[in-house]
Coordinates of C-alpha atoms and ligand atoms in Angstrom, one line a residue:
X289 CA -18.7 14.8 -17.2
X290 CA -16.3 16.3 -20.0
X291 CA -12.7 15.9 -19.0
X292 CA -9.9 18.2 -20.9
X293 CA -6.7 17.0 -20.9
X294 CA -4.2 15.9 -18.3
X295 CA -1.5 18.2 -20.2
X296 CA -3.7 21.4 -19.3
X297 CA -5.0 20.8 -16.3
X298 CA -1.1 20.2 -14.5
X299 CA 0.3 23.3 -16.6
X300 CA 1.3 25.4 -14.0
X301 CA 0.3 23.6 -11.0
X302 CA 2.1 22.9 -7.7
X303 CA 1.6 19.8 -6.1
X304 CA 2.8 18.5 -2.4
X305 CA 3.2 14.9 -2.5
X306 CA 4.0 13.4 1.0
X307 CA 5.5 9.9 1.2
X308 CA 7.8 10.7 -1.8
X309 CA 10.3 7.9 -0.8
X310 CA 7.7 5.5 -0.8
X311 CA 6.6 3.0 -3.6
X312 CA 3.8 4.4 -5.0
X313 CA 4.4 8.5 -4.5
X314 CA 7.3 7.4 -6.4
X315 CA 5.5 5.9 -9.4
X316 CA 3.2 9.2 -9.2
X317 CA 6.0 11.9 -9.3
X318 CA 7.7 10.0 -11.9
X319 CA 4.4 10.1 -14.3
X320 CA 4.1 13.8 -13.5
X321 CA 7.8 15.0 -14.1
X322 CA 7.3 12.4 -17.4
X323 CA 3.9 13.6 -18.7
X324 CA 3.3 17.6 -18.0
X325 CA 7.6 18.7 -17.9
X326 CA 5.8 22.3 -17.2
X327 CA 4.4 21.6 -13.9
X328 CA 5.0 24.7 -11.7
X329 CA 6.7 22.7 -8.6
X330 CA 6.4 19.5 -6.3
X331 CA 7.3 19.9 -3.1
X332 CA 8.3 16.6 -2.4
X333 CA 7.9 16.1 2.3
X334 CA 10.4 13.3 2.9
X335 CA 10.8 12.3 6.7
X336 CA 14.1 13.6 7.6
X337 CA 15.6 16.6 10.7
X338 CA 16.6 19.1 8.0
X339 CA 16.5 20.4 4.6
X340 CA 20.1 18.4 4.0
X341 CA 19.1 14.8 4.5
X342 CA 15.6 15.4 3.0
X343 CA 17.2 16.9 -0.4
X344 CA 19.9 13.5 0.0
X345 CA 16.9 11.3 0.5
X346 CA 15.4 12.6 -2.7
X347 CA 18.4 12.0 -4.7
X348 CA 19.5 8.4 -3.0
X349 CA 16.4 6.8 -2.6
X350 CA 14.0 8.4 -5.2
X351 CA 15.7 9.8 -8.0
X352 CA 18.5 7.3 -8.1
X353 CA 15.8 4.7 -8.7
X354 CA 15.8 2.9 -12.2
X355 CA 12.2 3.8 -12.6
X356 CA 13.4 7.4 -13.5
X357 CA 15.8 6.0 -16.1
X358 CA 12.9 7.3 -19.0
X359 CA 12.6 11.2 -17.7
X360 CA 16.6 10.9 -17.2
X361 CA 16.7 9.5 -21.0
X362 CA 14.5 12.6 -21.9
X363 CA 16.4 15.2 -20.4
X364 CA 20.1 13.7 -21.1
X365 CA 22.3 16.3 -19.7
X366 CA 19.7 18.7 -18.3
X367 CA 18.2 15.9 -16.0
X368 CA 19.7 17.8 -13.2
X369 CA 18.5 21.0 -14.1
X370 CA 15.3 20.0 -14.8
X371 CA 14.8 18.4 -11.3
X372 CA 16.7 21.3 -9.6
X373 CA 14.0 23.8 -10.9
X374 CA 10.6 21.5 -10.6
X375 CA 11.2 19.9 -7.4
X376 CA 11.9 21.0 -3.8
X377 CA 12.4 18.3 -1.1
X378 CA 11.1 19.4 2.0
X379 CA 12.0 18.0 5.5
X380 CA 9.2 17.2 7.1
X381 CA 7.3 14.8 9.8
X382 CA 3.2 13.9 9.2
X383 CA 3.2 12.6 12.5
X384 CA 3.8 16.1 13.9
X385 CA 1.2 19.5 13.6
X386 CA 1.9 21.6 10.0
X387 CA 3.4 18.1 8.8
X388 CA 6.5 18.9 10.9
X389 CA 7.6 21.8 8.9
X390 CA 9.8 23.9 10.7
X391 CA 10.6 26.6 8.9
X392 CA 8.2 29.1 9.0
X393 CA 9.0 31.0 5.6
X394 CA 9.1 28.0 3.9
X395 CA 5.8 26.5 5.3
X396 CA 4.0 30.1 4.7
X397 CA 5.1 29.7 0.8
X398 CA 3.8 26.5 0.0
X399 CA 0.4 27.8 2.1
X400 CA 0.8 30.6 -1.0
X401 CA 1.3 28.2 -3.5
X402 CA 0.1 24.8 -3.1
X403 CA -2.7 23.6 -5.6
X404 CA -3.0 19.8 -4.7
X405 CA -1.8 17.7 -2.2
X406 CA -1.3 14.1 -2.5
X407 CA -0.7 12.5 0.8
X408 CA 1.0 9.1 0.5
X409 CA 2.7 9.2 3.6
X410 CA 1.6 6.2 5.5
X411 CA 3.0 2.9 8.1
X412 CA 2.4 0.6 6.0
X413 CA 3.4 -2.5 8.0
X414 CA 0.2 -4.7 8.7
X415 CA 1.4 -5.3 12.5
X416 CA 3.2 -1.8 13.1
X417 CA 3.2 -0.1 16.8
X418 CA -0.5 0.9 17.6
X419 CA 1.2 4.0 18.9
X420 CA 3.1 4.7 15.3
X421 CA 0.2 3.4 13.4
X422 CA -2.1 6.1 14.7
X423 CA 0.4 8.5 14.8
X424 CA 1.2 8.0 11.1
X425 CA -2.4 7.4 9.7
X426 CA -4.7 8.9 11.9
X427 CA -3.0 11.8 13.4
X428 CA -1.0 12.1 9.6
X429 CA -4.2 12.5 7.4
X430 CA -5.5 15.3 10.1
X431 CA -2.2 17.1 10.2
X432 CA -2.5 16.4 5.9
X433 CA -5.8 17.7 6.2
X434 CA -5.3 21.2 8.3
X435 CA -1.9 21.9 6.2
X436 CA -4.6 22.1 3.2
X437 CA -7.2 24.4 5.0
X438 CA -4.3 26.9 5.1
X439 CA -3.5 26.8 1.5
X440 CA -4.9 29.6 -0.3
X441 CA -5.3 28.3 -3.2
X442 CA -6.2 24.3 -2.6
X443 CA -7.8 22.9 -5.1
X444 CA -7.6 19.3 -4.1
X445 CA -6.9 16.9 -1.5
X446 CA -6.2 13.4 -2.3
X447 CA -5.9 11.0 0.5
X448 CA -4.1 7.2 -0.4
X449 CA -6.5 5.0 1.4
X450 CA -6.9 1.0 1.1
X451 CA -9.8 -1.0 -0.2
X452 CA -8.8 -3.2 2.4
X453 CA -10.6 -0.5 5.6
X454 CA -13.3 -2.6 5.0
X455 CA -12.0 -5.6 7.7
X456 CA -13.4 -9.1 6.4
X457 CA -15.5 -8.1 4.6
X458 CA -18.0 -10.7 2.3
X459 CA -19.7 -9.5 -0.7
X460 CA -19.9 -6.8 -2.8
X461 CA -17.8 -4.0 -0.7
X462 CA -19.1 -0.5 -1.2
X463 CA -17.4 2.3 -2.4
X464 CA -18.7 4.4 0.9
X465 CA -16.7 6.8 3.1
X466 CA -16.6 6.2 6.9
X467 CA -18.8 7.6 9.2
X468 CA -16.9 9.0 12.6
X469 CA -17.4 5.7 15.0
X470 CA -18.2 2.7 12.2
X471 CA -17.0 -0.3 12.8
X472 CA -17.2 -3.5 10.5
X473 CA -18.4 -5.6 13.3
X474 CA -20.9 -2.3 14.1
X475 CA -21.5 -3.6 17.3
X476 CA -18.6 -2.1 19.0
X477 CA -18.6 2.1 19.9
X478 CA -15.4 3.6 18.2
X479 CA -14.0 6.9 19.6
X480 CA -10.7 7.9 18.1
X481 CA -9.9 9.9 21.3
X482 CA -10.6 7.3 23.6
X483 CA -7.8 5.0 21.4
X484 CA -5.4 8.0 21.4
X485 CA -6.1 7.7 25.2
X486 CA -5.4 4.4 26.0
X487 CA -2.4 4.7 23.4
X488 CA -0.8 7.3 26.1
X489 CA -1.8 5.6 29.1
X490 CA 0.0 2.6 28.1
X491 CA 2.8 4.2 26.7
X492 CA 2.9 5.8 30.4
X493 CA 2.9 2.8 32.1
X494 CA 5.8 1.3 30.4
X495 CA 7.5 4.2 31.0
X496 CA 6.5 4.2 34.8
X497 CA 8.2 0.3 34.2
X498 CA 10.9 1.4 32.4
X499 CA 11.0 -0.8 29.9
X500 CA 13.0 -1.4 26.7
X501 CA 12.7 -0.6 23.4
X502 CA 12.2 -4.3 22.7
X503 CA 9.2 -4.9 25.3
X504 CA 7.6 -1.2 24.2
X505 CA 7.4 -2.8 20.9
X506 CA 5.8 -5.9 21.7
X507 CA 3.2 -4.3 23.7
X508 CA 2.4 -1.7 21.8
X509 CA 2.2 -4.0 18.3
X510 CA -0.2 -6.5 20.8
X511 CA -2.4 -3.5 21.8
X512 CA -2.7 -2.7 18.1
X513 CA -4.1 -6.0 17.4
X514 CA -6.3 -6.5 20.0
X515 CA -7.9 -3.2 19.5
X516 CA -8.2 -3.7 16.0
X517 CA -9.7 -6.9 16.5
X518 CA -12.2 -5.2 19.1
X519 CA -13.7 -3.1 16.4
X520 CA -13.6 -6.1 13.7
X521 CA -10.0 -4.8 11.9
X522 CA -7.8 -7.5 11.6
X523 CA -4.5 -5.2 12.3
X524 CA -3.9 -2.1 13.4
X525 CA -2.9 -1.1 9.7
X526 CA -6.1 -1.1 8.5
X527 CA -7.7 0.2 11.6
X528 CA -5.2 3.1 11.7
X529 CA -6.5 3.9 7.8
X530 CA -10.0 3.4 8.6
X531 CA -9.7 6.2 11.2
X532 CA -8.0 8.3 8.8
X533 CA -10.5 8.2 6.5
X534 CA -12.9 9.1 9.1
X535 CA -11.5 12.7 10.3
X536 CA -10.9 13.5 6.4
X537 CA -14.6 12.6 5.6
X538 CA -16.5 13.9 8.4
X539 CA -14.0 17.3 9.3
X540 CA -12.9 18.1 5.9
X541 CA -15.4 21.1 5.7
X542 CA -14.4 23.0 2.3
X543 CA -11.3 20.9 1.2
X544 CA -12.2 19.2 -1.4
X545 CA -11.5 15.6 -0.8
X546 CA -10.7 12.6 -2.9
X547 CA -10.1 9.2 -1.4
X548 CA -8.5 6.6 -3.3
X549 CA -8.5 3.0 -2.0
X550 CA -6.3 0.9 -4.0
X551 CA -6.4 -2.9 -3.2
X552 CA -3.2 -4.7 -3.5
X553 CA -0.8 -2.8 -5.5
X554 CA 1.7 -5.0 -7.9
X555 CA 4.3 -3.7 -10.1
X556 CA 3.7 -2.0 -13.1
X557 CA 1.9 -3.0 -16.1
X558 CA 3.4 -0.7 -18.5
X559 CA 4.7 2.3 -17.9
X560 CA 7.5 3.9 -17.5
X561 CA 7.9 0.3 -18.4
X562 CA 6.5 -2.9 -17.2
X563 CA 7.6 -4.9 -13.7
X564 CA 9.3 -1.7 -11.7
X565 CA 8.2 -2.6 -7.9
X566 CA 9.9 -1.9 -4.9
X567 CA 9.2 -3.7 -1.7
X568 CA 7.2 -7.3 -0.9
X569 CA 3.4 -6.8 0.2
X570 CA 0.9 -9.2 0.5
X571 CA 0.7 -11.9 -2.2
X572 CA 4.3 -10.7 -3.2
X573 CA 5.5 -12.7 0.1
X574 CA 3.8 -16.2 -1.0
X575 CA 5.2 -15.6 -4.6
X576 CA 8.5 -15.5 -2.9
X577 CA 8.4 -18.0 -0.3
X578 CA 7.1 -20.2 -3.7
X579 CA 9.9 -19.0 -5.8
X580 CA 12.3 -20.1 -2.5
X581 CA 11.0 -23.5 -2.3
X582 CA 9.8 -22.8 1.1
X583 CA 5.7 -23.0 0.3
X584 CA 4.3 -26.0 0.5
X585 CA 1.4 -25.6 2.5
X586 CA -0.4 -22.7 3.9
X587 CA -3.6 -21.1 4.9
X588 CA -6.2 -19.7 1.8
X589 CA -8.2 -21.0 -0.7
X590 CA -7.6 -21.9 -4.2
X591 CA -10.8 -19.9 -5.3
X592 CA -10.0 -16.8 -3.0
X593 CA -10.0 -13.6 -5.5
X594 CA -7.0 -11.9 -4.8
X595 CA -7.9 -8.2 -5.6
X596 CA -4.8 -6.5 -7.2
X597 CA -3.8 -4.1 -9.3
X598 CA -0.9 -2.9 -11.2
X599 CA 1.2 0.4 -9.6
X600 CA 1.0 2.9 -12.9
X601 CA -2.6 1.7 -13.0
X602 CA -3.1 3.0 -9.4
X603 CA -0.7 6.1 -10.3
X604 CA -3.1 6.7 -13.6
X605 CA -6.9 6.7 -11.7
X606 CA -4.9 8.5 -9.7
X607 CA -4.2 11.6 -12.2
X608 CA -8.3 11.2 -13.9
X609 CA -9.5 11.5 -10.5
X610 CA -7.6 14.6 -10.0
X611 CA -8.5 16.2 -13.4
X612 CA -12.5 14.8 -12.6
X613 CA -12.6 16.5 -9.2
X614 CA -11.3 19.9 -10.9
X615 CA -14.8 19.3 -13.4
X616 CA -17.0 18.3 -11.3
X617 CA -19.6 20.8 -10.1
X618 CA -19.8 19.2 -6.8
X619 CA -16.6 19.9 -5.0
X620 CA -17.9 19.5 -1.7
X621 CA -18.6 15.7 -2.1
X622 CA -16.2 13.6 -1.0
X623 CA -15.1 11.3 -4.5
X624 CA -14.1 7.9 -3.3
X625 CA -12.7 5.2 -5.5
X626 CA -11.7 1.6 -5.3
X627 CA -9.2 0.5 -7.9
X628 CA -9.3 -3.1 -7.9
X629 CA -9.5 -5.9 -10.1
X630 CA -11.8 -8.1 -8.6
X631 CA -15.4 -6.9 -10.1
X632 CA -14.5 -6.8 -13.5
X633 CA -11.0 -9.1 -14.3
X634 CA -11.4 -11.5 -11.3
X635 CA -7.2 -13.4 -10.7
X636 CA -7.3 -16.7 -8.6
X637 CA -4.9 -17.8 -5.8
X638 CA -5.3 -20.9 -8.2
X639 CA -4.6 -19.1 -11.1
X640 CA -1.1 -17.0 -9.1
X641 CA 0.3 -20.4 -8.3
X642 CA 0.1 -21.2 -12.0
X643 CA 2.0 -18.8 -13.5
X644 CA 4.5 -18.9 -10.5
X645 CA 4.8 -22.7 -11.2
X646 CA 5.4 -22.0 -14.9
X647 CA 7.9 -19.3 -14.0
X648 CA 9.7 -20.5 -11.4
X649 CA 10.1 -24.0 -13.3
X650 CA 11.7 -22.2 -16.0
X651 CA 14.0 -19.6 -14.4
X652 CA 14.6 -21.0 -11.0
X653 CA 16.1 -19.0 -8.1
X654 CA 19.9 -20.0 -7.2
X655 CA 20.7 -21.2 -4.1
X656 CA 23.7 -20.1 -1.9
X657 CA 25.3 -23.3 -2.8
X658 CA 24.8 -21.9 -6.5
X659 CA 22.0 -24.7 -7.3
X660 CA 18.8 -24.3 -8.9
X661 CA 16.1 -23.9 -6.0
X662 CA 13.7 -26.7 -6.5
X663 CA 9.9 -25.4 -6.3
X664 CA 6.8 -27.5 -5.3
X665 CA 4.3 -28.6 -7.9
X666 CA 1.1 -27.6 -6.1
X667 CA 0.9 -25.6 -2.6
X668 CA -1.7 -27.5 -0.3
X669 CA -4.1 -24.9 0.7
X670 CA -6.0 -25.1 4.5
X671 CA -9.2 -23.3 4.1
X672 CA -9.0 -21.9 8.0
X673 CA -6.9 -20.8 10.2
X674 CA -7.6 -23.4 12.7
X675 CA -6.8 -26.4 10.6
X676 CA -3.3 -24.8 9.8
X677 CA -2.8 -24.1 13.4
X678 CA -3.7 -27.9 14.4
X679 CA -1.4 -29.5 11.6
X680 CA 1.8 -27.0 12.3
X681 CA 0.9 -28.1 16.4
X682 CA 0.9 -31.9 15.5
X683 CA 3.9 -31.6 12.7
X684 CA 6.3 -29.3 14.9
X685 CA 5.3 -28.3 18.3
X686 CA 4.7 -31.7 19.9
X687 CA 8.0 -32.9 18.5
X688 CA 10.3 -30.0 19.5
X689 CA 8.3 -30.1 23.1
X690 CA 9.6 -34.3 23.0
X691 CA 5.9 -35.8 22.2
X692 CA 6.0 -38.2 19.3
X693 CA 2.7 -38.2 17.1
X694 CA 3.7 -37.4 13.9
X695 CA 4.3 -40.8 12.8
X696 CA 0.9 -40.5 10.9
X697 CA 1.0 -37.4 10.0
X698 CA 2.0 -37.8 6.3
X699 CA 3.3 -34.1 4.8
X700 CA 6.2 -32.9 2.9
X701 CA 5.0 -29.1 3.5
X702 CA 7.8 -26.7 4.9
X703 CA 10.2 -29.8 4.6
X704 CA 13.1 -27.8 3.5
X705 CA 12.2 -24.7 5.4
X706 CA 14.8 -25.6 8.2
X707 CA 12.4 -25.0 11.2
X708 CA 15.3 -25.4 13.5
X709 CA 13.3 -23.5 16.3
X710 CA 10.5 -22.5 18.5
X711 CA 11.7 -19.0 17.1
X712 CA 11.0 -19.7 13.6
X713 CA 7.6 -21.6 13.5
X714 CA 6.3 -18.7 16.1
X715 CA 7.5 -16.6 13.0
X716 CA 5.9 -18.6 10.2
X717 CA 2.5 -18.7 12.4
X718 CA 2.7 -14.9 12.6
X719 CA 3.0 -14.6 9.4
X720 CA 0.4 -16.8 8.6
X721 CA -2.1 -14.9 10.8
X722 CA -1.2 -11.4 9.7
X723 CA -1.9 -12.3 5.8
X724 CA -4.3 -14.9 6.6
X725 CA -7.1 -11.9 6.2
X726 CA -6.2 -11.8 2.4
X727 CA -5.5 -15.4 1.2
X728 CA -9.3 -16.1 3.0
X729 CA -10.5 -12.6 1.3
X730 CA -14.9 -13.3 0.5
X731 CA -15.6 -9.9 -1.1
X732 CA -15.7 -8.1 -4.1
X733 CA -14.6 -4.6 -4.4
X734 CA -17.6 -2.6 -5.6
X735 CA -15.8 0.0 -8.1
X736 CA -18.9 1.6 -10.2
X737 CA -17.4 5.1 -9.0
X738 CA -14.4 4.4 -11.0
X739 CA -16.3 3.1 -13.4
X740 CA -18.0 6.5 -14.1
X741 CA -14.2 7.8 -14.5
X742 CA -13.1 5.4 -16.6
X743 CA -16.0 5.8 -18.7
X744 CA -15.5 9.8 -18.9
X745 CA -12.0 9.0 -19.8
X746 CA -12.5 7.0 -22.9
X747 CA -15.0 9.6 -24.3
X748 CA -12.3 12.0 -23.7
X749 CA -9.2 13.2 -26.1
X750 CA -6.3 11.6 -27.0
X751 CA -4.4 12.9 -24.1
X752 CA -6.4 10.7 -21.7
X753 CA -5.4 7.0 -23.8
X754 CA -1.7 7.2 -21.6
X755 CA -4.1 6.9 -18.1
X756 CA -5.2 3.5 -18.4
X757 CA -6.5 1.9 -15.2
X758 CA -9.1 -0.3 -17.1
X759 CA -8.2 -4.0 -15.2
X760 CA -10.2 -5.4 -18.3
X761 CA -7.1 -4.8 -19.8
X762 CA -4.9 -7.1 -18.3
X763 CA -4.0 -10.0 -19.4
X764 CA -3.2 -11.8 -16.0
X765 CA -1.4 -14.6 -17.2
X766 CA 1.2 -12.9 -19.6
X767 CA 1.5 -9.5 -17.3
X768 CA 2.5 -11.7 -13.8
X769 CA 4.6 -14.0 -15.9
X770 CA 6.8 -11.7 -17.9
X771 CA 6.2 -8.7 -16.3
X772 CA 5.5 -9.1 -12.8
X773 CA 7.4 -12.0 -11.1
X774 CA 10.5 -10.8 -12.9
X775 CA 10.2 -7.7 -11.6
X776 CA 9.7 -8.9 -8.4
X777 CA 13.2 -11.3 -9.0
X778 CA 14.6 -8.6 -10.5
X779 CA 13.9 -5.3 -7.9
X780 CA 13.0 -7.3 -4.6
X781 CA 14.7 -10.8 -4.6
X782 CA 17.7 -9.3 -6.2
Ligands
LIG99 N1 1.4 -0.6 -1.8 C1 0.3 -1.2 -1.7 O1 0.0 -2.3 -2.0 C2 -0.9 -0.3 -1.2 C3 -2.2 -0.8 -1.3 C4 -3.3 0.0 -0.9 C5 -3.0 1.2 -0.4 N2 -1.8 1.7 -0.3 C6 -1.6 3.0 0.3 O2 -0.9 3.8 -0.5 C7 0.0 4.7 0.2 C8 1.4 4.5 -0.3 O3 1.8 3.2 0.0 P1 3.2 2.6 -0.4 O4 3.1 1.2 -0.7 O5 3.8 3.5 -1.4 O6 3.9 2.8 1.0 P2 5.5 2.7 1.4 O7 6.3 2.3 0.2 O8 5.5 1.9 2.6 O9 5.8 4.2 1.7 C9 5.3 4.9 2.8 C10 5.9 6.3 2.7 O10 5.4 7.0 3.9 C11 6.5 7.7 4.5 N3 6.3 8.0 5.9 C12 6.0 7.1 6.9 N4 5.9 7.8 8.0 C13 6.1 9.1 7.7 C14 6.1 10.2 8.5 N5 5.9 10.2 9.9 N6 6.4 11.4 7.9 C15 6.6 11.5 6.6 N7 6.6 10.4 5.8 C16 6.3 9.2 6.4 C17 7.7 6.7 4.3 O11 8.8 7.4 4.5 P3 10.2 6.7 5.1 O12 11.0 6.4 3.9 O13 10.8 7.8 5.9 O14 9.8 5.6 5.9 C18 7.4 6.3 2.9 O15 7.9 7.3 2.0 C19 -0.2 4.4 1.7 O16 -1.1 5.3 2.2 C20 -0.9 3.0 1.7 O17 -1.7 2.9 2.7 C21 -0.7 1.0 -0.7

C-alpha cells in the first residue's frame, strides 16, 4: 500500500461530519480546518430545529472551544472569514430518515457534493433510554448510511464504532465486523426488528398508563439493560453500537465503509496541544472520584489493562484510514480498525492510581471550605462484583435499615463520601455496576489491521509524520501526569 499525502488527498474535498458538538468530531474538524486550510467544505449536522440554533451551536459550543485557539492564532483577523467560507452548520436530527434534514435544496446539494462522511453522532451514555439508544445508534448509522447511497459522489463512509461492541470479552479481541444476529454470548437469536418491536410496544403501554417522564425513563433505561444483558452486552450502549455496526456491514452494498473502534478515548497527547478533553468517560470518573478523596475502595483489579488511547491519536488513524481506503484497490471490503493501546503499550489500573497518587499529592483539589482535598494512598480493589456488593450491604445497608454488624467490619473506604442516604449508595452501586465491565476488562484488543496502517504510514512522506497514532509512543507515566490529569482538572473538574 503507497499512501500520498494527507495535504492532497483533502484538497478540494467536502466532508459531512455528524456529531460536530461532540468530543471527538470536535478534535477531527479541528485537525482538518488546521492541516488542509483548502478543504472544499464541512458540512457540520448539529442536532438542533433550524438552521439558526445549529449555526449558534457551532459557534458556542464548537468553535468557541479553546481547542481552536491554534487555527484562530493562524488566521488572526480572518478566523471568521475563514470559517464562514469552509464550514456550513447544518440542522439536522440522525435519529430521523435523510438525518432530519428538512430542507430539500439544501439536502439535494450536499447529495451533489459530499465526498466523505464521518458520522460521530452517537448516545453515548452507558445506561441511556433503550428507546434513544437505538434510535441514536442503530436507527442513526442506517439513516448515516442511506444519506451516503444518495451521494453522487461518496467516496467514503466512516462509521465511529467502539472496541468495546465486543461485551466481556477475554482474550485476544478480533478486529471482525458483525454479522446480522451475533451475539457475544452466541447462544441467544438477535433480530434488530424484533428489539425495535418490543421498544414500541412498551413505549405503548406506558403510554396506555400514562406515565411520566420520570417512570418512562426508568423503564425504558431497565429494558435497555436487560436486553442487553440477554444477548451478553453489558448496557444498552454497546448493544445499540453493536447493531449499528451490523446494518452498516451487512446492507452497505457499494458504500464504501470504514469502521473505527476506538477503546477508551483520553485527552490529547499532543496536538493542537496536549490535555484538551471535554467530558468524563470511563476511567476519567475513578480519576476524579480519586482526585475528590472520595475512592477508597471499589470494584476492578490492580492488573486489569485499561485499553485507552489519546483523542488526536484517535482523530489521526482516523485521517490514514481515510487516505488508505481512497488507495486501496478493494473498496468494497469493509476496513475495520481498533485503536487501542492494550496489544502493544499495555497501562495498568495499578499503574493509573500511581500517577494519580503522585499528581494529586502534589497539586491537590480545593475543597469548598478552600482546603487541600486529602487523597487516599492506595484504593482497595474487590476483584468481583459480588464481594463489593456484600461489603457495601454489611458496611451501609444493614446500618441505615437499624441492624448493627459492622462492628467488625474494619474499612475506612468511602469514609468521607457522606453517604447520608439510601439515595446515594443506590447511586454509588449503580455506578459501580455500569463501569464494573471495564475495571474487570480480560481482553486484548487485536489491532494488526491498524498495524498494516501504521506501517504504510511510516514508509510514507513527510506529510504523514503529523498522524501519529503509534501507542508505542507514549510514554504513559509522563503523558497522564502532565498532560492528561491536568487536562482533566483543568477542562472537566474546572
Ligand atoms: N469518547 C470515547 O471515549 C469514545 C470511545 C470509543 C468510541 N467512541 C465513539 O466515538 C463517537 C464520538 O464519541 P464522543 O465521545 O465524541 O461523543 P459525545 O461527546 O457524547 O458526542 C456525541 C455527539 O453526538 C450528537 N448526537 C447525539 N444524538 C444526536 C442526534 N439524534 N442527532 C444528531 N446528533 C446527535 C451529540 O449532539 P448533542 O450535543 O446535540 O447531544 C454530540 O455532538 C461515538 O460514536 C462514540 O460511540 C467514543
Amino acid at each position: 500500500m503507497e499512501l500520498a499525502s494527507v495535504h492532497d488527498f483533502l484538497k478540494g474535498k467536502t466532508i459531512l461530519v455528524t456529531g460536530a458538538t461532540g468530543f471527538l468530531a470536535k478534535l477531527f474538524v479541528e485537525k482538518i480546518l488546521r492541516v488542509q486550510p483548502n478543504i472544499k467544505k464541512l458540512y457540520l449536522l448539529l442536532r438542533a430545529e433550524n438552521p439558526h440554533i445549529a449555526t449558534q451551536r457551532l459557534h458556542d459550543e464548537v468553535l468557541a472551544k479553546d481547542l481552536f485557539k491554534v487555527v484562530r492564532e493562524m488566521w488572526g483577523a480572518d478566523f471568521g472569514s475563514f470559517i464562514s467560507e469552509k464550514v456550513l452548520a447544518v440542522a439536522g436530527d440522525v435519529s430521523l430518515e435523510n438525518l432530519g434534514l428538512k430542507d430539500l435544496n439544501l439536502r439535494e446539494k450536499m447529495w451533489e457534493d459530499i465526498d466523505i462522511i464521518v458520522h460521530a453522532a452517537a448516545a453515548t451514555k452507558f445506561d441511556e433510554r433503550f428507546d434513544i439508544a437505538m434510535s441514536i445508534n442503530t436507527m442513526g448509522a442506517l439513516h448515516a448510511l442511506n444519506f451516503a447511497k444518495n451521494c453522487s459522489k461518496m467516496q467514503i463512509l466512516l462509521h465511529l464504532s467502539t472496541a468495546y461492541v465486543c461485551g466481556e470479552a477475554k482474550g485476544l479481541v478480533p478486529e471482525e465486523p458483525f454479522h446480522m444476529g451475533q451475539t457475544p454470548n452466541r447462544s441467544s437469536t438477535l433480530d434488530i426488528n424484533v428489539e425495535k418491536l418490543l421498544i414500541e410496544e412498551k413505549m405503548e403501554e406506558l403510554r396506555a398508563q400514562n406515565a411520566g417522564e420520570q417512570t418512562a425513563t426508568s423503564v425504558m433505561k431497565n429494558l435497555g439493560i436487560i436486553r442487553a444483558n440477554l444477548h451478553g452486552w453489558p448496557n444498552a450502549y454497546v448493544f445499540t453500537k453493536a447493531m449499528g455496526e451490523m446494518i452498516l456491514f451487512n446492507m452497505k452494498g457499494d458504500v464504501p465503509l470504514i469502521i473505527a473502534r476506538p477503546t477508551t478515548v483520553l485527552s490529547t497527547h499532543s496536538e493542537p496541544f496536549p490535555g484538551w478533553i471535554e467530558g468524563v468517560r470511563t476511567v476519567d470518573v475513578f480519576v476524579v472520584l480519586y482526585g475528590k478523596g472520595k475512592l477508597r475502595r471499589s470494584v476492578g483489579r490492580r492488573n486489569t489493562i485499561i485499553d485507552a488511547i489519546p483523542a488526536d491519536m484517535v482523530i489521526n488513524s482516523m485521517i490514514i484510514a481515510l487516505l488508505e481506503a481512497q488507495y486501496s484497490k478493494s473498496l468494497s471490503k469493509t476496513l475495520l480498525y481498533h485503536i487501542g493501546s492494550s496489544l502493544r503499550n499495555p497501562f495498568t489500573i495499578s499503574d493509573l492510581e500511581d500517577v494519580a497518587y503522585q499528581y494529586f499529592t502534589k497539586n491537590p483539589l480545593i475543597n469548598k471550605n478552600g482546603k487541600p482535598v486529602a487523597i487516599s494512598n492506595k484504593v482497595t480493589w474487590i476483584s468481583s462484583m459480588s464481594s463489593f456488593e456484600r461489603y457495601m450491604k454489611i458496611r451501609y445497608v444493614l446500618p441505615l435499615m437499624g441492624l448493627n454488624v459492622v462492628s467488625k467490619v474494619c474499612c475506612h473506604c468511602y469514609d468521607d463520601f457522606h453517604m447520608e442516604s439510601q439515595r446515594k449508595l443506590q447511586t454509588l452501586m449503580k455506578i459501580t455496576r455500569l463501569y464494573k465491565p471495564y475495571l474487570l476488562f480480560e481482553g486484548t484488543f487485536d489491532d494488526k489491521n491498524a498495524e498494516i496502517l501504521r506501517m504504510a504510514k511510516n514508509k510514507a512522506g513527510d506529510d504523514l509524520g503529523r498522524f501519529n497514532f503509534d501507542p508505542r509512543n507514549i510514554d504513559w507515566m509522563d503523558y497522564v501526569l502532565n498532560a492528561h490529569i491536568p487536562g482533566l482538572v483543568k477542562y472537566v473538574v474546572k
